[in-house]
Tab-separated table of C-alpha atoms in Angstrom:
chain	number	residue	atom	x	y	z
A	1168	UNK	CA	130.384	121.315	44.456
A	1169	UNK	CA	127.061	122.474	44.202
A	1170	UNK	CA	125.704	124.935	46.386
A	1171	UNK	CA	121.829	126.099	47.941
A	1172	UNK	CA	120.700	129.200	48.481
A	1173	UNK	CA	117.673	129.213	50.859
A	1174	UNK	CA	115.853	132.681	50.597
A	1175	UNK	CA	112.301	134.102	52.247
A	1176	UNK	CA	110.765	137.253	51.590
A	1177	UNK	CA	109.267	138.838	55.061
A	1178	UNK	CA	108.315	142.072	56.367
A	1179	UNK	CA	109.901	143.349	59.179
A	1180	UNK	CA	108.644	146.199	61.754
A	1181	UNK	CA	111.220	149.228	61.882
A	1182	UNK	CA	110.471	150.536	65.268
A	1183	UNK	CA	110.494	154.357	65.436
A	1184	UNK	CA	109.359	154.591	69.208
A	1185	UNK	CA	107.544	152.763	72.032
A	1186	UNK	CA	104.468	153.444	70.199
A	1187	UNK	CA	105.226	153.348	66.644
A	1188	UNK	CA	106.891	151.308	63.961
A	1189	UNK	CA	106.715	150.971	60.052
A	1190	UNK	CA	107.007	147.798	57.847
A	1191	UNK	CA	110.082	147.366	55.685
A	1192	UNK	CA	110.054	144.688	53.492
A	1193	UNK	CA	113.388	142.507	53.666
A	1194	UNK	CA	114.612	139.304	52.350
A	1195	UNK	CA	116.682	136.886	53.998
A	1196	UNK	CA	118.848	134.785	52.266
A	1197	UNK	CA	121.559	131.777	53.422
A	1198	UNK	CA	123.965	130.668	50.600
A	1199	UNK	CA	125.879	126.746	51.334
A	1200	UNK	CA	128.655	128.360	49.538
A	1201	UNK	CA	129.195	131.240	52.473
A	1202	UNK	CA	128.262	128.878	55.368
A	1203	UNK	CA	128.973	130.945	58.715
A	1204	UNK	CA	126.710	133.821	57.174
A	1205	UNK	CA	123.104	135.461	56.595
A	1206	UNK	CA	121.941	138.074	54.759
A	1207	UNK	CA	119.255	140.675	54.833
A	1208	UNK	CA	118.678	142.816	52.611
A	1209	UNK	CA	116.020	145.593	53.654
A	1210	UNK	CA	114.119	147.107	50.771
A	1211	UNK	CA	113.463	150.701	51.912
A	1212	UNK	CA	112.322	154.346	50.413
A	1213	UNK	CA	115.715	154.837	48.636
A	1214	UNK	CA	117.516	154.426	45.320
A	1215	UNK	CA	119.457	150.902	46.671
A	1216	UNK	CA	118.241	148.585	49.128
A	1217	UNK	CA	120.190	147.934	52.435
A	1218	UNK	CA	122.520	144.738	53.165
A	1219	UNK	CA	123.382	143.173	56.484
A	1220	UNK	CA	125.510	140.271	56.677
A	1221	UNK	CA	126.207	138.540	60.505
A	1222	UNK	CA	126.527	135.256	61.877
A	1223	UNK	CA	123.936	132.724	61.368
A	1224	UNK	CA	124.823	131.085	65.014
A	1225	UNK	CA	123.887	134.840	66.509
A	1226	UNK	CA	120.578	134.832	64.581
A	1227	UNK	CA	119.618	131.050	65.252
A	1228	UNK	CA	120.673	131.522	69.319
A	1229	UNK	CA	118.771	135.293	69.309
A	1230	UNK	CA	115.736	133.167	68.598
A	1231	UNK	CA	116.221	131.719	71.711
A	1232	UNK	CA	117.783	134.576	74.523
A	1233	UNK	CA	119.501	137.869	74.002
A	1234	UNK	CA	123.237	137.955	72.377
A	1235	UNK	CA	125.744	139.540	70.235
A	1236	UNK	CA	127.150	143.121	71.103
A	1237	UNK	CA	128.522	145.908	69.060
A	1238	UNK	CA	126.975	146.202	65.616
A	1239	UNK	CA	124.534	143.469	65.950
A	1240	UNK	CA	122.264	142.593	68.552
A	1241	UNK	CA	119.533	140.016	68.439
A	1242	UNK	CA	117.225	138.816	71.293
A	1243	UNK	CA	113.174	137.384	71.672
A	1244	UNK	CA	110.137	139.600	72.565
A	1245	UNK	CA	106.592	139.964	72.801
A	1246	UNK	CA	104.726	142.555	70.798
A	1247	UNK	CA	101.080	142.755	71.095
A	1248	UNK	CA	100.882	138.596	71.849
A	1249	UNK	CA	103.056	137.587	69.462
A	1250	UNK	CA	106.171	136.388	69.595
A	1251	UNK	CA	108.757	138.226	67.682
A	1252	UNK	CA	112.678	138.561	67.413
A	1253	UNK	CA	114.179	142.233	67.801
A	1254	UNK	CA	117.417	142.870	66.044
A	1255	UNK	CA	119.281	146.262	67.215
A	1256	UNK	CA	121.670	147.516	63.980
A	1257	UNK	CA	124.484	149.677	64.176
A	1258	UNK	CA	126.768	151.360	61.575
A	1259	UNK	CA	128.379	154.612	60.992
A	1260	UNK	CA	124.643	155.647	59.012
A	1261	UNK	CA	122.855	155.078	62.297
A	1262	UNK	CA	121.209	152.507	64.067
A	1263	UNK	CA	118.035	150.577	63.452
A	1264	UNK	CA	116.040	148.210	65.798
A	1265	UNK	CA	113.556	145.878	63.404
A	1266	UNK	CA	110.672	143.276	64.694
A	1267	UNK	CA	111.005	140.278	62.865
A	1268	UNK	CA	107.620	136.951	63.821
A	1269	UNK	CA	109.674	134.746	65.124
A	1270	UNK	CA	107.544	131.967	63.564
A	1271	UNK	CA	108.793	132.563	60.083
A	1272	UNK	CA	112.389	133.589	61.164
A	1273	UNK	CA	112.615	130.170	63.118
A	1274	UNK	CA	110.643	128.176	59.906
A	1275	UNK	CA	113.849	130.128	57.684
A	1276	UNK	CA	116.357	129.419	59.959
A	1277	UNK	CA	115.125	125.611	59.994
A	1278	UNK	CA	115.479	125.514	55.978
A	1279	UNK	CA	118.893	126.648	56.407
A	1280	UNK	CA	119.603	124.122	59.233
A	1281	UNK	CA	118.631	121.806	57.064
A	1282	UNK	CA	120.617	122.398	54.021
A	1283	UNK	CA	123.966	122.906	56.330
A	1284	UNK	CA	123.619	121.343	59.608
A	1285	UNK	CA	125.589	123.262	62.855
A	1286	UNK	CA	128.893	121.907	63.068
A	1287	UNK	CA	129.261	121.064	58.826
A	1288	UNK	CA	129.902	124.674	57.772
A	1289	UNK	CA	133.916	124.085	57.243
A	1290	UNK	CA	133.078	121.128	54.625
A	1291	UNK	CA	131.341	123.613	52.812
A	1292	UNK	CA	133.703	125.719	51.926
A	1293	UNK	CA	136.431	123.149	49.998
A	1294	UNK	CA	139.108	124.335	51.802
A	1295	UNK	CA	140.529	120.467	52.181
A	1296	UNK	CA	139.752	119.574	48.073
A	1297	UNK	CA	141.745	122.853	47.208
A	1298	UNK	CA	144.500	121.798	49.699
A	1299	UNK	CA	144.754	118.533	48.107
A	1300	UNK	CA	144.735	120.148	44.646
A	1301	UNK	CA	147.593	122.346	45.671
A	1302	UNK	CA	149.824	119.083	47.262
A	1303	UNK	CA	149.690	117.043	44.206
A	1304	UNK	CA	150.964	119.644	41.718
């Protein structure tokens, strides 16, 4: 089976405060072969960069109205006119709320849409080849 990943390099706002905020270069990446899942990986000041894997579904709906709870929050904004999508981190290391335009998130997003469609994500993952591997042996 051959499988897609479907990657864009963005910067992303880390907001400090009300009234300030620092870019943080990231790079999102969707992989056919891990369906269900994103990935971000945040390139920061430090020796190795900084991974976050969640839900596609929670990133996709965020776009759209607030949701998730616990370590991953996502939900729309405006910031200075634009619009944007705000995604509140937590882990053990801290917390981290990061300003993402929502015009490339939702153009991403689309790609990866496109390359597994909502609703196809179990046929990705050759669970019902392997089971019919396993029954004729």
């Amino acid at each position: 089976m051959h499988h897609t990943v479907v990657e864009r390099e963005l910067e992303l706002r880390l907001i400090l405060s009300p009234e300030r905020s620092i870019p943080v270069a990231a790079l999102l990446s969707y992989h056919t072969d891990d369906p269900y899942a994103i990935h971000i990986t945040f390139h920061i000041n430090s020796d190795h960069p900084v991974d976050w894997t969640f839900a596609r579904e929670l990133l996709v709906e965020g776009v759209f109205r607030a949701c998730g709870h616990g370590d991953v929050r996502v939900w729309p904004a405006k910031a200075g006119g634009r619009s944007v999508v705000l995604m509140a981190l937590s882990s053990p290391d801290g917390d981290a709320l990061l300003e993402a335009p929502t015009p490339q998130v939702s153009a991403w997003l689309e790609r990866t849409l496109r390359a597994v469609p909502p609703g196809t994500e179990g046929e990705q993952l050759g669970i019902d080849e392997a089971l019919d591997q396993l029954l004729a042996q």
